[in-house]
Short mmCIF file of C-alpha atoms and ligand atoms in Angstrom, two decimals:
data_model
loop_
_atom_site.label_atom_id
_atom_site.label_comp_id
_atom_site.label_asym_id
_atom_site.label_seq_id
_atom_site.Cartn_x
_atom_site.Cartn_y
_atom_site.Cartn_z
CA MET A 1 -0.52 26.20 -9.18
CA ARG A 2 3.04 25.53 -8.04
CA ALA A 3 4.49 22.08 -8.87
CA TRP A 4 7.45 20.56 -7.01
CA VAL A 5 11.20 20.29 -7.58
CA THR A 6 13.14 17.18 -8.67
CA PRO A 7 16.77 17.30 -9.81
CA GLU A 8 17.28 17.25 -13.59
CA PRO A 9 18.42 13.83 -14.83
CA PRO A 10 22.12 13.54 -15.78
CA VAL A 11 22.90 13.32 -19.51
CA LEU A 12 24.12 9.84 -20.44
CA PRO A 13 26.68 8.86 -23.08
CA GLY A 14 25.00 8.19 -26.44
CA SER A 15 21.83 10.12 -25.62
CA GLY A 16 20.24 12.52 -28.09
CA SER A 17 18.45 10.30 -30.59
CA GLY A 18 16.17 7.29 -30.78
CA ARG A 19 12.51 6.40 -30.62
CA VAL A 20 10.29 5.40 -27.71
CA LEU A 21 7.66 2.75 -28.48
CA LEU A 22 4.49 2.68 -26.40
CA HIS A 23 1.48 0.40 -26.26
CA ASP A 24 -1.45 2.57 -27.34
CA SER A 25 -4.54 1.34 -25.57
CA VAL A 26 -6.91 2.60 -28.27
CA THR A 27 -5.31 0.68 -31.16
CA GLY A 28 -3.88 -2.05 -28.90
CA MET A 29 -0.60 -1.73 -30.78
CA LEU A 30 2.95 -0.77 -30.03
CA GLN A 31 3.65 2.52 -31.76
CA PRO A 32 6.27 5.27 -31.80
CA ALA A 33 5.39 7.98 -29.28
CA GLY A 34 6.66 11.53 -29.66
CA PRO A 35 8.29 13.23 -32.65
CA LEU A 36 11.67 12.28 -34.10
CA THR A 37 13.16 15.57 -32.95
CA GLY A 38 11.95 18.68 -31.16
CA GLU A 39 9.25 18.73 -28.53
CA ALA A 40 7.07 15.92 -27.20
CA ARG A 41 3.81 16.95 -25.55
CA LEU A 42 2.52 14.95 -22.61
CA TYR A 43 -0.61 15.21 -20.48
CA ALA A 44 -1.12 13.18 -17.32
CA CYS A 45 -4.46 13.14 -15.56
CA GLY A 46 -3.77 14.42 -12.06
CA ILE A 47 -5.14 13.60 -8.64
CA THR A 48 -8.49 14.38 -7.11
CA PRO A 49 -7.03 15.71 -3.88
CA TYR A 50 -8.76 13.92 -1.02
CA ASP A 51 -6.79 10.72 -0.34
CA ALA A 52 -3.32 11.24 -1.79
CA THR A 53 -0.93 9.61 -2.50
CA HIS A 54 -1.50 5.88 -2.46
CA LEU A 55 0.77 3.38 -4.20
CA GLY A 56 -1.63 3.12 -7.15
CA HIS A 57 -1.33 6.85 -7.85
CA ALA A 58 2.43 6.66 -7.34
CA ALA A 59 2.76 3.72 -9.76
CA THR A 60 0.89 5.66 -12.44
CA TYR A 61 2.98 8.83 -12.02
CA VAL A 62 6.25 6.87 -11.93
CA ALA A 63 5.25 5.19 -15.22
CA VAL A 64 4.63 8.62 -16.75
CA ASP A 65 7.99 9.71 -15.35
CA LEU A 66 9.72 6.82 -17.15
CA LEU A 67 8.29 8.10 -20.42
CA ASN A 68 9.43 11.65 -19.63
CA ARG A 69 12.94 10.38 -18.86
CA ALA A 70 13.10 8.09 -21.91
CA TRP A 71 12.06 10.95 -24.18
CA ARG A 72 14.65 13.32 -22.71
CA ASP A 73 17.33 10.65 -23.13
CA ALA A 74 16.23 10.30 -26.76
CA GLY A 75 16.99 14.01 -27.25
CA LEU A 76 13.48 15.47 -27.06
CA ARG A 77 12.29 18.46 -25.12
CA VAL A 78 9.19 17.50 -23.16
CA ARG A 79 6.23 19.81 -22.59
CA PHE A 80 4.38 18.19 -19.72
CA ALA A 81 1.03 19.31 -18.29
CA GLN A 82 -1.08 17.86 -15.51
CA ASN A 83 -4.36 18.86 -13.90
CA VAL A 84 -5.56 18.70 -10.33
CA THR A 85 -9.28 17.95 -10.00
CA ASP A 86 -9.63 20.39 -7.12
CA VAL A 87 -13.40 20.65 -7.31
CA ASP A 88 -15.47 17.52 -7.98
CA ASP A 89 -18.12 15.34 -6.30
CA PRO A 90 -15.84 12.88 -4.49
CA LEU A 91 -13.74 15.68 -2.96
CA LEU A 92 -16.85 17.60 -1.84
CA GLU A 93 -18.45 14.41 -0.48
CA ARG A 94 -15.33 13.57 1.53
CA ALA A 95 -15.11 17.10 2.93
CA ALA A 96 -18.80 17.02 3.91
CA ALA A 97 -18.53 13.54 5.46
CA THR A 98 -15.54 14.50 7.59
CA GLY A 99 -16.82 17.98 8.43
CA VAL A 100 -13.87 19.85 6.93
CA ASP A 101 -13.67 22.74 4.49
CA TRP A 102 -13.23 21.38 0.94
CA VAL A 103 -10.62 24.03 0.01
CA GLY A 104 -8.56 23.17 3.07
CA LEU A 105 -8.80 19.45 2.35
CA ALA A 106 -7.72 19.96 -1.27
CA ASP A 107 -4.80 22.26 -0.33
CA GLU A 108 -3.52 19.83 2.27
CA GLN A 109 -3.74 16.85 -0.08
CA ILE A 110 -2.11 18.72 -2.97
CA GLU A 111 0.80 19.63 -0.70
CA LEU A 112 1.12 16.01 0.39
CA TYR A 113 1.10 14.91 -3.24
CA ARG A 114 3.87 17.40 -4.08
CA THR A 115 6.12 16.18 -1.27
CA ASP A 116 5.46 12.53 -2.17
CA MET A 117 6.28 13.12 -5.85
CA ALA A 118 9.48 14.99 -4.92
CA ALA A 119 10.51 12.17 -2.55
CA LEU A 120 9.96 9.62 -5.34
CA ARG A 121 11.95 11.85 -7.72
CA VAL A 122 9.16 12.18 -10.25
CA LEU A 123 10.01 15.02 -12.64
CA PRO A 124 7.44 17.81 -12.19
CA PRO A 125 5.07 18.94 -14.94
CA ASP A 126 5.86 22.30 -16.53
CA GLN A 127 2.29 23.19 -15.75
CA LEU A 128 0.24 21.87 -12.81
CA THR A 129 -3.22 23.36 -13.15
CA GLY A 130 -6.22 23.22 -10.87
CA VAL A 131 -9.81 23.38 -12.09
CA VAL A 132 -10.66 26.29 -9.82
CA GLU A 133 -7.97 28.43 -11.47
CA SER A 134 -9.17 27.35 -14.95
CA LEU A 135 -12.88 28.17 -14.84
CA GLU A 136 -12.70 30.61 -17.73
CA THR A 137 -10.72 28.15 -19.85
CA VAL A 138 -13.43 25.57 -19.18
CA THR A 139 -16.40 27.83 -19.89
CA ASP A 140 -14.68 29.09 -23.07
CA LEU A 141 -14.35 25.50 -24.30
CA ILE A 142 -18.01 24.83 -23.48
CA ALA A 143 -18.89 27.92 -25.57
CA VAL A 144 -17.03 26.40 -28.52
CA LEU A 145 -18.97 23.16 -28.01
CA ARG A 146 -22.21 25.18 -27.88
CA ASP A 147 -21.36 26.80 -31.20
CA GLU A 148 -21.03 23.26 -32.59
CA GLN A 149 -24.46 22.35 -31.13
CA ALA A 150 -22.74 19.73 -28.98
CA VAL A 151 -24.01 20.84 -25.56
CA TYR A 152 -27.56 21.29 -24.26
CA GLN A 153 -29.45 21.87 -21.03
CA VAL A 154 -31.73 19.23 -19.52
CA PRO A 155 -35.30 20.56 -19.22
CA ASP A 156 -35.16 20.54 -15.41
CA PRO A 157 -36.93 23.64 -14.02
CA VAL A 158 -34.72 23.79 -10.91
CA TYR A 159 -31.33 22.52 -12.11
CA PRO A 160 -31.03 22.90 -15.89
CA ASP A 161 -27.54 21.33 -15.99
CA TRP A 162 -25.52 21.31 -19.20
CA TYR A 163 -24.52 18.07 -20.99
CA PHE A 164 -22.20 17.13 -23.82
CA SER A 165 -23.97 15.24 -26.56
CA VAL A 166 -21.96 12.08 -27.24
CA THR A 167 -23.74 11.46 -30.54
CA ARG A 168 -22.03 14.61 -31.89
CA ALA A 169 -18.72 12.72 -31.76
CA SER A 170 -18.07 9.55 -33.68
CA ASN A 171 -16.15 6.61 -32.24
CA LEU A 172 -16.82 7.21 -28.55
CA MET A 173 -16.32 3.52 -27.85
CA ALA A 174 -13.40 2.93 -30.23
CA GLY A 175 -10.68 0.88 -28.61
CA THR A 176 -12.44 0.61 -25.24
CA GLY A 177 -13.28 -3.05 -25.87
CA ILE A 178 -16.61 -2.76 -24.07
CA SER A 179 -20.20 -3.00 -25.26
CA VAL A 180 -22.73 -0.18 -24.99
CA VAL A 181 -24.50 -2.05 -22.17
CA GLU A 182 -21.28 -2.41 -20.20
CA ALA A 183 -20.45 1.20 -21.03
CA GLU A 184 -23.55 2.45 -19.23
CA GLN A 185 -22.69 0.45 -16.17
CA VAL A 186 -19.06 1.63 -16.07
CA PHE A 187 -20.19 5.19 -16.78
CA ALA A 188 -22.53 5.01 -13.76
CA GLU A 189 -19.78 3.56 -11.55
CA ARG A 190 -17.35 6.31 -12.52
CA GLY A 191 -19.37 9.42 -11.83
CA GLY A 192 -21.84 9.28 -14.76
CA ASP A 193 -25.63 9.57 -14.53
CA PRO A 194 -27.28 7.42 -17.25
CA GLU A 195 -30.67 7.70 -15.51
CA ARG A 196 -30.85 11.49 -15.40
CA PRO A 197 -34.23 12.50 -16.89
CA GLY A 198 -34.12 14.80 -19.89
CA LYS A 199 -30.78 13.64 -21.29
CA ARG A 200 -30.74 12.97 -25.02
CA HIS A 201 -28.44 9.97 -24.69
CA ARG A 202 -27.80 7.96 -21.54
CA LEU A 203 -24.02 8.38 -21.94
CA ASP A 204 -24.12 12.17 -22.37
CA CYS A 205 -21.76 13.63 -19.78
CA LEU A 206 -22.19 16.61 -17.50
CA VAL A 207 -20.22 19.71 -18.48
CA TRP A 208 -21.74 22.30 -16.12
CA ARG A 209 -23.66 21.62 -12.94
CA GLN A 210 -25.94 24.39 -11.69
CA ALA A 211 -25.31 25.43 -8.09
CA ARG A 212 -26.87 23.24 -5.44
CA PRO A 213 -27.32 24.56 -1.89
CA GLY A 214 -24.07 24.28 0.05
CA GLU A 215 -21.92 23.47 -3.00
CA PRO A 216 -19.20 25.77 -4.34
CA ALA A 217 -20.29 27.65 -7.46
CA TRP A 218 -19.06 30.34 -9.81
CA ASP A 219 -20.90 32.75 -12.12
CA SER A 220 -20.61 32.11 -15.84
CA TRP A 221 -22.60 32.35 -19.06
CA LEU A 222 -23.88 28.84 -18.29
CA GLY A 223 -25.44 29.99 -15.02
CA ARG A 224 -23.98 29.88 -11.52
CA GLY A 225 -22.39 26.46 -11.04
CA ARG A 226 -19.27 24.36 -11.49
CA PRO A 227 -17.68 22.28 -14.27
CA GLY A 228 -18.12 18.56 -14.86
CA TRP A 229 -15.10 16.28 -14.65
CA HIS A 230 -14.22 15.34 -18.25
CA VAL A 231 -14.54 18.80 -19.79
CA GLU A 232 -12.28 20.20 -17.10
CA CYS A 233 -9.44 17.92 -18.23
CA THR A 234 -10.13 18.56 -21.92
CA ALA A 235 -9.95 22.31 -21.40
CA ILE A 236 -6.77 22.24 -19.30
CA ALA A 237 -5.02 19.84 -21.71
CA LEU A 238 -5.93 21.75 -24.88
CA ASP A 239 -5.00 25.05 -23.29
CA ALA A 240 -1.59 23.79 -22.15
CA LEU A 241 -0.64 21.65 -25.14
CA GLY A 242 -2.93 22.34 -28.10
CA PRO A 243 -4.74 19.56 -29.98
CA GLU A 244 -3.22 16.29 -31.14
CA PHE A 245 -0.53 16.13 -28.50
CA ASP A 246 1.63 13.03 -28.20
CA VAL A 247 0.43 11.11 -25.14
CA GLN A 248 -2.42 11.27 -22.66
CA ALA A 249 -1.72 9.15 -19.62
CA GLY A 250 -3.57 7.79 -16.64
CA GLY A 251 -4.62 4.64 -14.87
CA ARG A 252 -6.69 2.06 -16.72
CA ASP A 253 -9.72 3.20 -14.70
CA LEU A 254 -9.65 6.27 -16.96
CA ALA A 255 -9.78 4.22 -20.21
CA PHE A 256 -13.57 4.60 -20.05
CA PRO A 257 -15.39 6.93 -19.83
CA HIS A 258 -12.90 9.67 -18.90
CA HIS A 259 -10.44 9.60 -21.77
CA PRO A 260 -12.92 8.85 -24.58
CA MET A 261 -15.17 11.66 -23.29
CA CYS A 262 -12.23 14.09 -23.25
CA ALA A 263 -11.22 12.97 -26.74
CA ALA A 264 -14.79 13.32 -28.03
CA GLU A 265 -15.10 16.86 -26.68
CA ALA A 266 -11.71 17.80 -28.12
CA ARG A 267 -12.60 16.36 -31.57
CA VAL A 268 -15.80 18.37 -31.71
CA ALA A 269 -14.11 21.55 -30.47
CA THR A 270 -10.93 21.43 -32.57
CA GLY A 271 -11.69 19.04 -35.42
CA ARG A 272 -8.60 17.10 -34.43
CA PRO A 273 -7.84 14.20 -32.08
CA MET A 274 -6.84 15.06 -28.54
CA ALA A 275 -3.86 12.73 -28.09
CA LYS A 276 -2.10 10.44 -30.54
CA VAL A 277 -1.39 7.70 -28.00
CA PHE A 278 -3.18 6.72 -24.79
CA LEU A 279 -1.04 5.22 -22.06
CA HIS A 280 -2.99 3.32 -19.41
CA THR A 281 -1.40 1.81 -16.34
CA GLY A 282 -2.49 -1.36 -14.60
CA MET A 283 -4.26 -1.24 -11.28
CA VAL A 284 -2.37 -1.68 -8.03
CA GLY A 285 -4.30 -3.65 -5.48
CA LEU A 286 -4.22 -4.75 -1.88
CA ASP A 287 -5.71 -7.96 -0.49
CA GLY A 288 -7.42 -8.92 -3.73
CA GLU A 289 -9.05 -5.56 -4.54
CA LYS A 290 -8.04 -2.51 -6.59
CA MET A 291 -6.54 0.08 -4.26
CA SER A 292 -9.08 2.86 -4.31
CA LYS A 293 -10.28 5.72 -2.25
CA SER A 294 -13.84 4.47 -2.35
CA LEU A 295 -12.86 1.02 -0.97
CA GLY A 296 -10.45 2.55 1.53
CA ASN A 297 -7.82 -0.21 1.11
CA LEU A 298 -4.95 2.19 0.69
CA VAL A 299 -1.21 2.06 1.29
CA PHE A 300 0.03 5.64 1.39
CA VAL A 301 3.49 6.62 0.20
CA ARG A 302 3.66 8.97 3.19
CA ARG A 303 2.93 6.13 5.61
CA LEU A 304 5.84 4.06 4.24
CA LEU A 305 8.21 7.04 4.33
CA ASP A 306 7.16 7.94 7.88
CA ASP A 307 7.93 4.34 8.84
CA GLY A 308 11.49 4.99 7.68
CA VAL A 309 11.34 3.24 4.29
CA ASP A 310 13.82 4.74 1.82
CA PRO A 311 11.84 6.51 -0.96
CA MET A 312 14.09 4.82 -3.52
CA ALA A 313 12.95 1.43 -2.20
CA VAL A 314 9.35 2.55 -2.71
CA ARG A 315 10.23 3.59 -6.26
CA LEU A 316 11.89 0.21 -6.83
CA VAL A 317 8.70 -1.54 -5.67
CA LEU A 318 6.82 0.31 -8.40
CA LEU A 319 9.48 -0.28 -11.07
CA ALA A 320 9.58 -4.01 -10.37
CA HIS A 321 6.17 -4.33 -12.08
CA HIS A 322 5.51 -3.58 -15.73
CA TYR A 323 3.33 -0.49 -15.89
CA ARG A 324 0.56 -2.30 -17.76
CA ALA A 325 0.34 -5.17 -15.30
CA ASP A 326 -2.08 -5.35 -12.40
CA TRP A 327 -0.29 -6.25 -9.19
CA GLU A 328 -0.74 -6.35 -5.46
CA TYR A 329 1.29 -4.65 -2.81
CA THR A 330 2.64 -6.94 -0.07
CA PRO A 331 5.37 -6.52 2.56
CA GLU A 332 7.39 -9.09 0.54
CA VAL A 333 7.62 -6.87 -2.56
CA LEU A 334 8.93 -4.10 -0.32
CA ALA A 335 11.52 -6.44 1.21
CA VAL A 336 12.70 -7.47 -2.29
CA ALA A 337 13.05 -3.80 -3.29
CA GLN A 338 15.00 -2.94 -0.13
CA GLU A 339 17.36 -5.83 -0.75
CA ARG A 340 17.84 -4.77 -4.39
CA LEU A 341 18.61 -1.19 -3.34
CA ARG A 342 21.19 -2.49 -0.88
CA ARG A 343 22.87 -4.62 -3.60
CA TRP A 344 22.89 -1.79 -6.14
CA ARG A 345 24.29 0.68 -3.60
CA GLY A 346 26.99 -1.79 -2.65
CA ALA A 347 28.03 -2.35 -6.26
CA THR A 348 27.96 1.33 -7.30
CA SER A 349 30.01 2.42 -4.29
CA ALA A 350 32.75 -0.16 -5.07
CA SER A 351 36.01 1.06 -6.62
CA ALA A 352 35.42 -0.95 -9.83
CA GLY A 353 32.85 -3.14 -11.56
CA ALA A 354 32.08 -5.00 -14.78
CA ASP A 355 32.15 -2.96 -17.98
CA ALA A 356 28.80 -1.13 -18.00
CA THR A 357 28.41 -0.09 -21.65
CA ALA A 358 26.16 -3.07 -22.36
CA THR A 359 24.19 -2.33 -19.19
CA LEU A 360 23.51 1.22 -20.36
CA ASP A 361 22.39 -0.10 -23.76
CA ALA A 362 20.15 -2.75 -22.17
CA VAL A 363 18.46 -0.34 -19.75
CA ARG A 364 17.91 2.23 -22.51
CA ALA A 365 16.55 -0.39 -24.93
CA ALA A 366 14.22 -1.85 -22.28
CA LEU A 367 12.70 1.54 -21.48
CA ARG A 368 12.34 2.53 -25.12
CA ASN A 369 10.42 -0.70 -25.64
CA ASP A 370 7.15 0.19 -23.89
CA LEU A 371 8.82 1.30 -20.65
CA ASN A 372 9.90 -2.18 -19.65
CA ALA A 373 11.22 -1.32 -16.20
CA PRO A 374 11.44 -4.95 -14.94
CA ALA A 375 13.84 -5.73 -17.82
CA ALA A 376 15.85 -2.61 -16.96
CA LEU A 377 16.10 -3.71 -13.31
CA ALA A 378 17.25 -7.17 -14.42
CA ALA A 379 20.07 -5.60 -16.47
CA ILE A 380 21.34 -3.67 -13.46
CA ASP A 381 20.93 -6.72 -11.21
CA ALA A 382 23.13 -8.70 -13.62
CA TRP A 383 25.78 -5.97 -13.67
CA ALA A 384 25.79 -5.74 -9.85
CA ALA A 385 26.19 -9.52 -9.56
CA ALA A 386 29.01 -9.74 -12.13
CA GLY A 387 31.79 -7.66 -10.54
CA GLY A 388 34.87 -6.60 -12.53
CA ASP A 389 37.82 -4.25 -12.70
CA ASP A 390 36.54 -1.28 -14.71
CA PRO A 391 36.97 1.74 -12.41
CA SER A 392 34.52 3.93 -14.39
CA ALA A 393 31.67 1.39 -14.33
CA PRO A 394 30.15 2.07 -10.86
CA ALA A 395 29.69 5.79 -11.60
CA LEU A 396 28.20 5.07 -15.02
CA VAL A 397 25.66 2.61 -13.61
CA ALA A 398 24.70 5.09 -10.89
CA GLU A 399 24.07 7.68 -13.62
CA VAL A 400 22.02 5.23 -15.68
CA ALA A 401 19.85 4.40 -12.65
CA ASP A 402 19.44 8.10 -11.91
CA ALA A 403 18.73 9.37 -15.45
CA LEU A 404 16.51 6.60 -16.80
CA LEU A 405 14.95 5.03 -13.70
CA GLY A 406 14.93 8.01 -11.32
CA ILE A 407 16.75 5.89 -8.73
CA ARG A 408 19.37 7.81 -6.79
CA LEU A 409 21.91 5.36 -5.44
N1 5CA B 1 -8.53 13.46 -11.13
C1 5CA B 1 -8.81 12.27 -11.87
C2 5CA B 1 -8.12 12.27 -13.21
S1 5CA B 1 -8.50 13.71 -14.17
C3 5CA B 1 -8.41 11.01 -11.08
O1 5CA B 1 -8.63 9.93 -11.57
N2 5CA B 1 -7.87 11.23 -9.88
S2 5CA B 1 -7.43 10.06 -8.88
O2 5CA B 1 -6.85 10.74 -7.73
O3 5CA B 1 -8.51 9.19 -8.63
O4 5CA B 1 -6.32 9.22 -9.59
C4 5CA B 1 -5.08 9.82 -9.96
C5 5CA B 1 -4.36 8.90 -10.97
O5 5CA B 1 -4.03 7.65 -10.33
C6 5CA B 1 -5.23 8.55 -12.17
O6 5CA B 1 -4.40 8.48 -13.32
C7 5CA B 1 -5.77 7.18 -11.83
O7 5CA B 1 -6.07 6.44 -12.99
C8 5CA B 1 -4.58 6.57 -11.09
N3 5CA B 1 -4.99 5.51 -10.14
C9 5CA B 1 -5.99 5.56 -9.21
N4 5CA B 1 -6.07 4.39 -8.52
C10 5CA B 1 -5.09 3.57 -9.02
C11 5CA B 1 -4.63 2.22 -8.74
N5 5CA B 1 -5.19 1.48 -7.79
N6 5CA B 1 -3.59 1.74 -9.47
C12 5CA B 1 -2.99 2.48 -10.44
N7 5CA B 1 -3.37 3.74 -10.74
C13 5CA B 1 -4.39 4.29 -10.05
ZN1 ZN B 2 -8.28 13.62 -16.39
#
């Protein structure tokens, strides 16, 4: 499906080489992400289009965008793919509960997501792919898993759904930091069905659900039905990027079971890991709870923009928090961002400022060190406060903010 359009970042002095370090949530260590030269391959788990785009989603996609921008500045080409989970239980449930057509709901929410991402100046993926347009890719991957004896049907006479056998893949729990008991609970909370009779292992995940009355379904060699969540992402990612790509990204709510399930399926299907590094963002909350569609405590990007908030102030709210931190949205954090934007705009529209070479170096170094946006903001704050008589400095700082932070001053 069509993505959106964001202006290409300007090329900064001294760009073209360097390494980006990222915290890999599987090993828990800081490690180089992307190749030394050539092409970096990036996959970001996309939205389930029924309640887009809240500040939690936006924070995650802006974090991914920082990586994209840091890589480009380091001289890499970036091949970036993203899915849209345009058929899945929560979307169908929401459509049914509100009495709307699920396709219409998804289309409307995808369009909203596109306009929100463009407003926040998030660079678009090269490939934005829905599940509905990828059914053959998904069923082809399930056929490969079948050839490896890694999928089976539950012996249910009415709905013989297909499952992926987690015992076929080693290390499902590696790096998740949770016990098997906790895993079952989290699995159940995040769309899994540990109690389903006939499964070989309680954590086995659904790959193909036979058609239920009133649910969308498509014909395939697995029967008439629709794909499960994890295998959909695995198929889209492998098809777009091939195995062992550089980074798979998403919110920390995907650290289990979604990403390990995808990785397990990919390992069985290709014999290779899915991604080298897993980037997981912290959870944005409101009033003491994670912002989530199921809780309904959402602050929408669109709502802030419709209230007249500058999209760059919204982006600065997100950048003021390290991507791995959990944080809460409050009107105060918005006020701080608006004030910062005003100061930066004042300083970059002045006829001169303090020499900005060190500012460029500091912002670049901060972002290459695990996307430390708060440190990058502090460097620009310090430059704006200093003042000086270098006539080329304001334009350089504006370019730094644009290229590396996506902030248009
Ligand atoms: N379609 C799946 C991924 S394949 C999905 O999780 N969709 S989503 O719409 O629920 O979330 C989209 C992205 O936003 C995911 O990366 C998710 O981890 C992230 N996300 C969701 N809620 C929050 C939050 N409160 N804070 C930060 N990130 C969040
Ligand atoms: Zn995903």
